[in-house]
């Protein structure tokens, strides 16, 4: 399939959906395509492929402060999340604003689901967990708390370390989906104190279709894929060597970049400040709580998100409405609903997510387009 060339410059503001592939990751993948061997083979070709996987495991482990033996490569965070949810839990604590890959897998398991309440600020209320643990009438059995580190739509960061400390004291296992935080804010498995952590390469400039589940302290894992003994018998199937190579190169680059993330925060804050100055009715979801430094979830009452996304697309800007994970979906966002955002505001919410190559100029051009668009929308209203 050939794609029609775009005749004008595009500005990509949808890094939370997927980040552009880093040149270092692309180079590592291209080089890996030339590796002949299967990492399970004992000959020299096989050992070379095995060495690549081992080195990559070290790089991914270093990104989150884990031991390399605790990294299990998978096809992405969807698989990592599904694997944890399939762990035979009796009880799973989860909130309605988790990513669908967590929510649907938790609901498809045989576990009793305990809903963690979400405050109107977008942060969970840990009291709901404590109430169930201390005063619940049903036994918890083997219990898991799954709590995203930061939300893909709003960027709101959750108190994962506090929840994990409470869970540990009560013998409850913990999982966090850290897909959106890795490479953006410091993520360390020991500081977080969780048992399972999901990662996806394409959110940090690696390729799509590869990710990892990080385990801590020998946390048990069900085998969703059985067959060969790959990944220390934890995930069968010949390793995706180019994907793993690209993931590792992106992990190294992303780790180094965390120190420069304030540049993105400055650009994002400037964008928000200018938008609020120009359009006083604009609401920024999660403005008063800790958020990812690259994300703005913005609603302009009276203007449908779908219209705004299309108009911005035509003007050369890629942004998304609600969650852009399922193709073409522009529906009401389950995340904003969980936070209790008014339906008219939720229908107007667009997400702008920037990244390491976003420039001052990109933001300035976006702001002038925004001024134009909102003027037309105001006229039409
Ligand atoms: N969790 C979150 C928070 C995400 O944003 C995504 C990707 N949209 C996923 C999980 C799924 O990751 P993957 O694409 O690697 O399956």
Coordinates of C-alpha atoms and ligand atoms in Angstrom, one line a residue:
X1 CA 0.0 0.0 0.0
X2 CA 1.4 3.4 -0.8
X3 CA 0.3 6.4 1.2
X4 CA -0.4 9.7 -0.6
X5 CA 2.3 12.2 0.3
X6 CA 1.1 15.0 2.5
X7 CA 1.5 18.3 0.7
X8 CA 2.1 20.4 3.8
X9 CA 3.9 20.1 7.1
X10 CA 2.2 18.1 9.7
X11 CA 2.5 18.6 13.5
X12 CA 2.1 15.5 15.6
X13 CA 0.5 16.2 19.0
X14 CA -0.6 12.6 19.7
X15 CA 2.4 11.1 21.5
X16 CA 0.2 9.4 24.1
X17 CA -1.4 7.3 21.3
X18 CA 2.0 6.4 19.9
X19 CA 5.3 8.2 19.8
X20 CA 7.3 8.6 16.5
X21 CA 9.9 5.9 16.1
X22 CA 13.3 7.1 17.3
X23 CA 16.0 6.9 14.7
X24 CA 18.2 4.9 17.1
X25 CA 15.4 2.4 17.5
X26 CA 14.9 2.2 13.8
X27 CA 18.6 1.6 13.3
X28 CA 18.7 -1.1 15.9
X29 CA 15.8 -2.8 14.3
X30 CA 17.3 -2.7 10.9
X31 CA 20.5 -4.2 12.2
X32 CA 18.6 -6.9 14.1
X33 CA 16.8 -8.0 10.9
X34 CA 20.1 -9.3 9.7
X35 CA 20.5 -11.7 12.6
X36 CA 20.0 -15.2 11.3
X37 CA 19.8 -17.2 14.4
X38 CA 16.9 -18.3 16.7
X39 CA 17.9 -17.3 20.3
X40 CA 17.0 -20.8 21.4
X41 CA 19.6 -22.4 19.1
X42 CA 23.0 -23.4 20.6
X43 CA 25.1 -22.5 17.5
X44 CA 26.9 -19.2 17.0
X45 CA 24.1 -17.6 15.1
X46 CA 21.6 -18.5 17.9
X47 CA 24.0 -17.3 20.6
X48 CA 24.3 -13.9 18.8
X49 CA 20.5 -13.5 18.8
X50 CA 20.4 -14.6 22.4
X51 CA 23.1 -12.0 23.3
X52 CA 20.9 -9.3 21.7
X53 CA 17.9 -10.4 23.8
X54 CA 20.0 -10.4 27.0
X55 CA 21.4 -7.0 26.4
X56 CA 18.0 -5.6 25.6
X57 CA 16.6 -7.1 28.8
X58 CA 19.3 -5.2 30.7
X59 CA 18.3 -1.9 29.0
X60 CA 14.6 -2.3 29.6
X61 CA 15.2 -3.3 33.2
X62 CA 17.4 -0.2 33.8
X63 CA 14.6 2.0 32.6
X64 CA 12.5 1.0 35.6
X65 CA 15.2 0.0 38.1
X66 CA 14.3 -3.7 37.8
X67 CA 16.5 -6.8 37.7
X68 CA 16.9 -8.0 34.1
X69 CA 15.7 -11.5 35.1
X70 CA 12.4 -9.9 36.1
X71 CA 11.7 -8.5 32.5
X72 CA 9.3 -10.7 30.4
X73 CA 9.1 -9.5 26.8
X74 CA 5.5 -9.6 25.4
X75 CA 3.7 -8.3 22.4
X76 CA 2.8 -5.1 24.2
X77 CA 1.1 -3.7 27.3
X78 CA -2.3 -5.2 26.3
X79 CA -0.8 -8.7 26.6
X80 CA 1.1 -7.7 29.8
X81 CA -2.1 -6.4 31.4
X82 CA -4.1 -9.4 30.2
X83 CA -1.5 -11.8 31.7
X84 CA -1.6 -10.2 35.1
X85 CA -5.5 -10.1 35.2
X86 CA -5.5 -13.8 34.3
X87 CA -3.6 -14.7 37.4
X88 CA -6.4 -16.6 39.1
X89 CA -7.3 -13.8 41.5
X90 CA -10.3 -14.1 43.8
X91 CA -10.6 -10.3 44.1
X92 CA -9.4 -7.5 41.8
X93 CA -9.6 -3.9 42.9
X94 CA -9.7 -1.5 39.9
X95 CA -11.2 1.8 38.9
X96 CA -13.4 2.6 36.0
X97 CA -10.7 4.9 34.5
X98 CA -8.2 2.2 33.8
X99 CA -7.2 1.5 30.2
X100 CA -9.6 -0.9 28.5
X101 CA -7.0 -3.6 28.3
X102 CA -7.0 -3.7 32.1
X103 CA -10.7 -3.2 32.6
X104 CA -11.9 -5.7 30.1
X105 CA -9.4 -8.4 31.1
X106 CA -10.3 -7.9 34.8
X107 CA -14.0 -8.2 34.1
X108 CA -13.4 -11.2 31.9
X109 CA -11.6 -13.0 34.8
X110 CA -13.4 -14.9 37.4
X111 CA -12.4 -12.4 40.1
X112 CA -14.9 -10.4 42.1
X113 CA -14.3 -6.8 41.0
X114 CA -14.1 -4.1 43.7
X115 CA -14.4 -0.7 42.2
X116 CA -12.0 1.9 43.5
X117 CA -13.8 5.3 43.7
X118 CA -12.4 8.2 41.6
X119 CA -12.6 11.8 43.0
X120 CA -13.8 14.6 40.8
X121 CA -10.1 15.7 40.5
X122 CA -9.3 12.5 38.6
X123 CA -7.3 10.9 41.5
X124 CA -8.5 7.6 43.1
X125 CA -9.8 7.6 46.6
X126 CA -7.6 5.0 48.4
X127 CA -10.2 5.0 51.2
X128 CA -12.4 2.7 49.1
X129 CA -9.7 0.1 49.1
X130 CA -9.1 0.5 52.9
X131 CA -12.8 0.2 53.6
X132 CA -13.2 -3.0 51.6
X133 CA -10.0 -4.5 53.2
X134 CA -10.9 -3.6 56.8
X135 CA -14.7 -3.7 56.8
X136 CA -15.7 -5.7 53.7
X137 CA -18.1 -8.6 54.4
X138 CA -16.7 -10.9 51.8
X139 CA -13.3 -12.6 52.1
X140 CA -10.7 -11.2 49.7
X141 CA -8.9 -14.5 49.0
X142 CA -6.0 -13.9 46.6
X143 CA -6.4 -10.2 45.9
X144 CA -4.8 -7.8 43.4
X145 CA -5.0 -4.0 43.1
X146 CA -4.5 -2.7 39.6
X147 CA -3.9 1.0 39.4
X148 CA -2.6 2.9 36.4
X149 CA 0.5 5.1 37.0
X150 CA -0.9 7.8 34.7
X151 CA -3.9 8.1 32.5
X152 CA -3.5 8.1 28.8
X153 CA -6.3 10.6 28.2
X154 CA -5.8 13.1 31.1
X155 CA -2.2 12.5 32.1
X156 CA -3.4 12.4 35.7
X157 CA -0.9 10.6 38.0
X158 CA -2.2 8.2 40.6
X159 CA -0.7 7.5 44.1
X160 CA 0.6 4.1 43.2
X161 CA 3.4 3.9 45.8
X162 CA 1.0 4.8 48.7
X163 CA -1.5 2.2 47.5
X164 CA 1.2 -0.4 47.1
X165 CA 2.5 0.2 50.6
X166 CA -1.0 -0.3 52.0
X167 CA -1.5 -3.4 49.9
X168 CA 1.8 -5.0 51.0
X169 CA 0.9 -4.5 54.6
X170 CA -2.3 -6.5 53.9
X171 CA -0.9 -9.2 51.7
X172 CA -2.5 -7.9 48.5
X173 CA -0.6 -8.0 45.2
X174 CA -0.3 -4.9 43.1
X175 CA 0.0 -4.1 39.4
X176 CA 0.5 -0.8 37.6
X177 CA 0.1 0.1 34.0
X178 CA 3.1 2.4 33.6
X179 CA 2.7 2.7 29.8
X180 CA 2.3 6.5 29.9
X181 CA 4.8 7.3 32.6
X182 CA 7.9 5.4 31.5
X183 CA 10.3 7.9 29.8
X184 CA 8.3 10.8 31.0
X185 CA 8.6 10.8 34.7
X186 CA 10.9 8.6 36.9
X187 CA 9.5 5.1 37.2
X188 CA 11.3 2.8 39.6
X189 CA 9.8 -0.6 40.6
X190 CA 11.3 -0.5 44.1
X191 CA 10.1 3.1 44.8
X192 CA 6.7 2.2 43.6
X193 CA 6.8 -1.1 45.5
X194 CA 4.5 -2.9 43.1
X195 CA 4.6 -6.6 42.1
X196 CA 3.8 -6.2 38.4
X197 CA 4.4 -3.3 35.9
X198 CA 3.3 -3.1 32.3
X199 CA 5.4 -1.3 29.6
X200 CA 4.9 -0.7 25.9
X201 CA 7.7 0.2 23.5
X202 CA 5.8 2.4 21.1
X203 CA 4.9 5.0 23.8
X204 CA 8.6 5.7 24.3
X205 CA 9.7 5.9 20.7
X206 CA 10.2 2.2 20.1
X207 CA 8.3 0.0 17.7
X208 CA 4.6 -1.0 18.0
X209 CA 3.8 -4.6 19.0
X210 CA 6.4 -5.1 21.7
X211 CA 6.3 -4.5 25.4
X212 CA 7.2 -6.1 28.7
X213 CA 5.8 -7.2 32.0
X214 CA 8.1 -6.5 34.9
X215 CA 7.8 -8.8 37.9
X216 CA 9.1 -8.1 41.4
X217 CA 10.1 -10.5 44.1
X218 CA 9.3 -13.6 42.1
X219 CA 5.7 -12.6 41.6
X220 CA 3.8 -15.6 40.0
X221 CA 2.7 -15.4 36.5
X222 CA 0.1 -17.5 34.5
X223 CA 1.3 -18.7 31.1
X224 CA -1.1 -17.3 28.6
X225 CA 1.0 -18.6 25.8
X226 CA 2.3 -22.1 26.3
X227 CA 4.7 -24.1 24.1
X228 CA 8.4 -23.4 24.0
X229 CA 10.5 -22.5 27.0
X230 CA 11.2 -18.9 26.0
X231 CA 11.3 -16.1 28.6
X232 CA 12.3 -18.6 31.3
X233 CA 9.1 -20.5 30.6
X234 CA 7.0 -17.5 31.3
X235 CA 5.9 -16.6 27.7
X236 CA 6.3 -19.1 24.9
X237 CA 7.1 -18.1 21.3
X238 CA 10.2 -17.2 19.3
X239 CA 11.3 -13.8 20.4
X240 CA 10.5 -10.7 18.3
X241 CA 14.2 -9.9 17.8
X242 CA 13.8 -6.6 15.8
X243 CA 11.1 -5.4 18.1
X244 CA 13.1 -6.2 21.2
X245 CA 16.2 -4.5 19.7
X246 CA 14.1 -1.4 18.9
X247 CA 12.5 -1.4 22.4
X248 CA 15.9 -1.5 24.1
X249 CA 17.3 1.3 22.0
X250 CA 14.2 3.4 22.8
X251 CA 14.4 2.6 26.5
X252 CA 18.0 3.8 26.7
X253 CA 17.2 7.1 24.9
X254 CA 14.0 7.6 26.9
X255 CA 15.8 7.1 30.2
X256 CA 18.4 9.7 29.2
X257 CA 15.7 12.1 28.2
X258 CA 13.8 12.2 31.5
X259 CA 16.3 14.8 32.7
X260 CA 15.1 17.2 30.0
X261 CA 11.3 16.7 30.4
X262 CA 10.9 20.2 31.9
X263 CA 11.2 21.6 28.4
X264 CA 8.0 19.7 27.5
X265 CA 6.4 20.9 30.7
X266 CA 7.2 24.5 29.8
X267 CA 5.8 24.1 26.3
X268 CA 2.7 22.5 27.6
X269 CA 2.1 25.1 30.4
X270 CA 2.6 27.9 27.9
X271 CA 0.1 26.3 25.5
X272 CA -2.5 25.9 28.3
X273 CA -1.9 29.4 29.6
X274 CA -2.4 30.9 26.1
X275 CA -5.5 28.8 25.4
X276 CA -7.1 29.9 28.7
X277 CA -6.3 33.5 28.0
X278 CA -7.8 33.4 24.5
X279 CA -10.8 31.2 25.4
X280 CA -11.8 31.8 28.9
X281 CA -14.4 29.0 28.8
X282 CA -11.8 26.3 28.0
X283 CA -11.5 23.8 30.8
X284 CA -8.4 21.8 31.4
X285 CA -9.1 18.5 33.0
X286 CA -6.8 17.6 35.9
X287 CA -5.2 21.1 36.0
X288 CA -4.9 21.1 39.8
X289 CA -3.4 17.7 40.3
X290 CA -0.1 16.0 39.3
X291 CA -0.1 15.3 35.6
X292 CA 2.2 14.0 32.9
X293 CA 4.3 17.0 31.8
X294 CA 3.4 16.5 28.1
X295 CA -0.4 16.1 28.2
X296 CA -3.3 18.5 28.0
X297 CA -6.9 17.3 28.1
X298 CA -8.9 20.3 27.0
X299 CA -12.6 20.9 26.6
X300 CA -14.2 23.9 24.9
X301 CA -17.9 23.8 25.8
X302 CA -20.2 23.9 22.8
X303 CA -17.6 22.6 20.4
X304 CA -17.7 18.9 19.7
X305 CA -14.4 17.1 20.1
X306 CA -15.0 15.3 16.8
X307 CA -15.4 18.6 14.9
X308 CA -12.3 20.1 16.6
X309 CA -10.2 17.0 15.8
X310 CA -11.2 17.0 12.2
X311 CA -10.7 20.8 11.8
X312 CA -7.3 20.5 13.5
X313 CA -6.4 17.6 11.3
X314 CA -7.2 19.6 8.1
X315 CA -5.1 22.4 9.5
X316 CA -2.2 20.0 9.9
X317 CA -2.3 19.0 13.6
X318 CA -2.8 15.5 14.8
X319 CA -4.6 15.5 18.2
X320 CA -7.2 13.0 19.5
X321 CA -10.6 13.0 21.1
X322 CA -11.1 10.9 24.2
X323 CA -9.1 7.7 23.9
X324 CA -7.7 7.1 20.5
X325 CA -6.6 3.6 21.1
X326 CA -9.4 1.9 19.3
X327 CA -9.4 2.8 15.7
X328 CA -11.5 5.7 14.6
X329 CA -13.3 5.8 17.9
X330 CA -14.7 9.2 18.8
X331 CA -17.1 8.2 21.5
X332 CA -17.8 9.3 25.0
X333 CA -14.7 8.7 27.1
X334 CA -15.1 6.1 29.9
X335 CA -12.2 7.9 31.7
X336 CA -13.9 11.3 31.8
X337 CA -17.2 9.6 32.8
X338 CA -15.4 7.9 35.7
X339 CA -14.0 11.3 36.8
X340 CA -17.6 12.7 36.7
X341 CA -16.9 15.2 34.0
X342 CA -20.2 16.7 32.7
X343 CA -21.3 14.9 29.5
X344 CA -21.3 18.1 27.4
X345 CA -17.8 18.8 28.6
X346 CA -16.7 15.2 28.0
X347 CA -18.0 15.3 24.4
X348 CA -15.9 18.4 23.8
X349 CA -12.6 17.1 25.2
X350 CA -9.6 16.8 23.0
X351 CA -6.2 15.5 24.0
X352 CA -3.0 17.3 23.0
X353 CA 0.1 15.2 23.8
X354 CA 3.5 16.5 22.9
X355 CA 7.0 14.9 22.9
X356 CA 10.7 15.4 22.7
X357 CA 10.8 16.8 19.2
X358 CA 8.0 19.4 19.8
X359 CA 9.2 22.9 19.3
X360 CA 8.2 26.4 20.4
X361 CA 7.3 27.0 16.8
X362 CA 4.9 24.0 16.8
X363 CA 3.1 25.5 19.8
X364 CA 3.0 29.0 18.3
X365 CA 1.4 27.6 15.1
X366 CA -1.0 25.6 17.0
X367 CA -2.1 28.6 19.0
X368 CA -2.7 30.7 15.9
X369 CA -4.7 27.9 14.4
X370 CA -6.7 27.5 17.6
X371 CA -7.5 31.3 17.6
X372 CA -8.9 30.9 14.0
X373 CA -10.8 27.8 14.7
X374 CA -12.4 29.0 17.9
X375 CA -13.4 32.2 16.2
X376 CA -15.3 30.2 13.5
X377 CA -16.8 27.9 16.1
X378 CA -18.0 31.0 18.1
X379 CA -19.5 32.5 14.9
X380 CA -21.3 29.2 14.1
X381 CA -22.7 28.8 17.7
Ligands
LIG1 N1 -2.3 1.0 28.7 C1 -2.3 2.3 28.4 C2 -2.4 3.4 29.5 C3 -2.2 2.7 27.1 O1 -2.2 4.0 26.8 C4 -2.1 1.7 26.1 C5 -2.0 2.1 24.6 N2 -3.0 2.9 24.2 C6 -2.1 0.4 26.5 C7 -2.1 0.1 27.8 C8 -1.9 -0.7 25.4 O2 -0.6 -0.8 25.0 P1 -0.2 -1.6 23.7 O3 -0.5 -0.7 22.6 O4 1.3 -1.9 23.8 O5 -1.0 -2.9 23.7

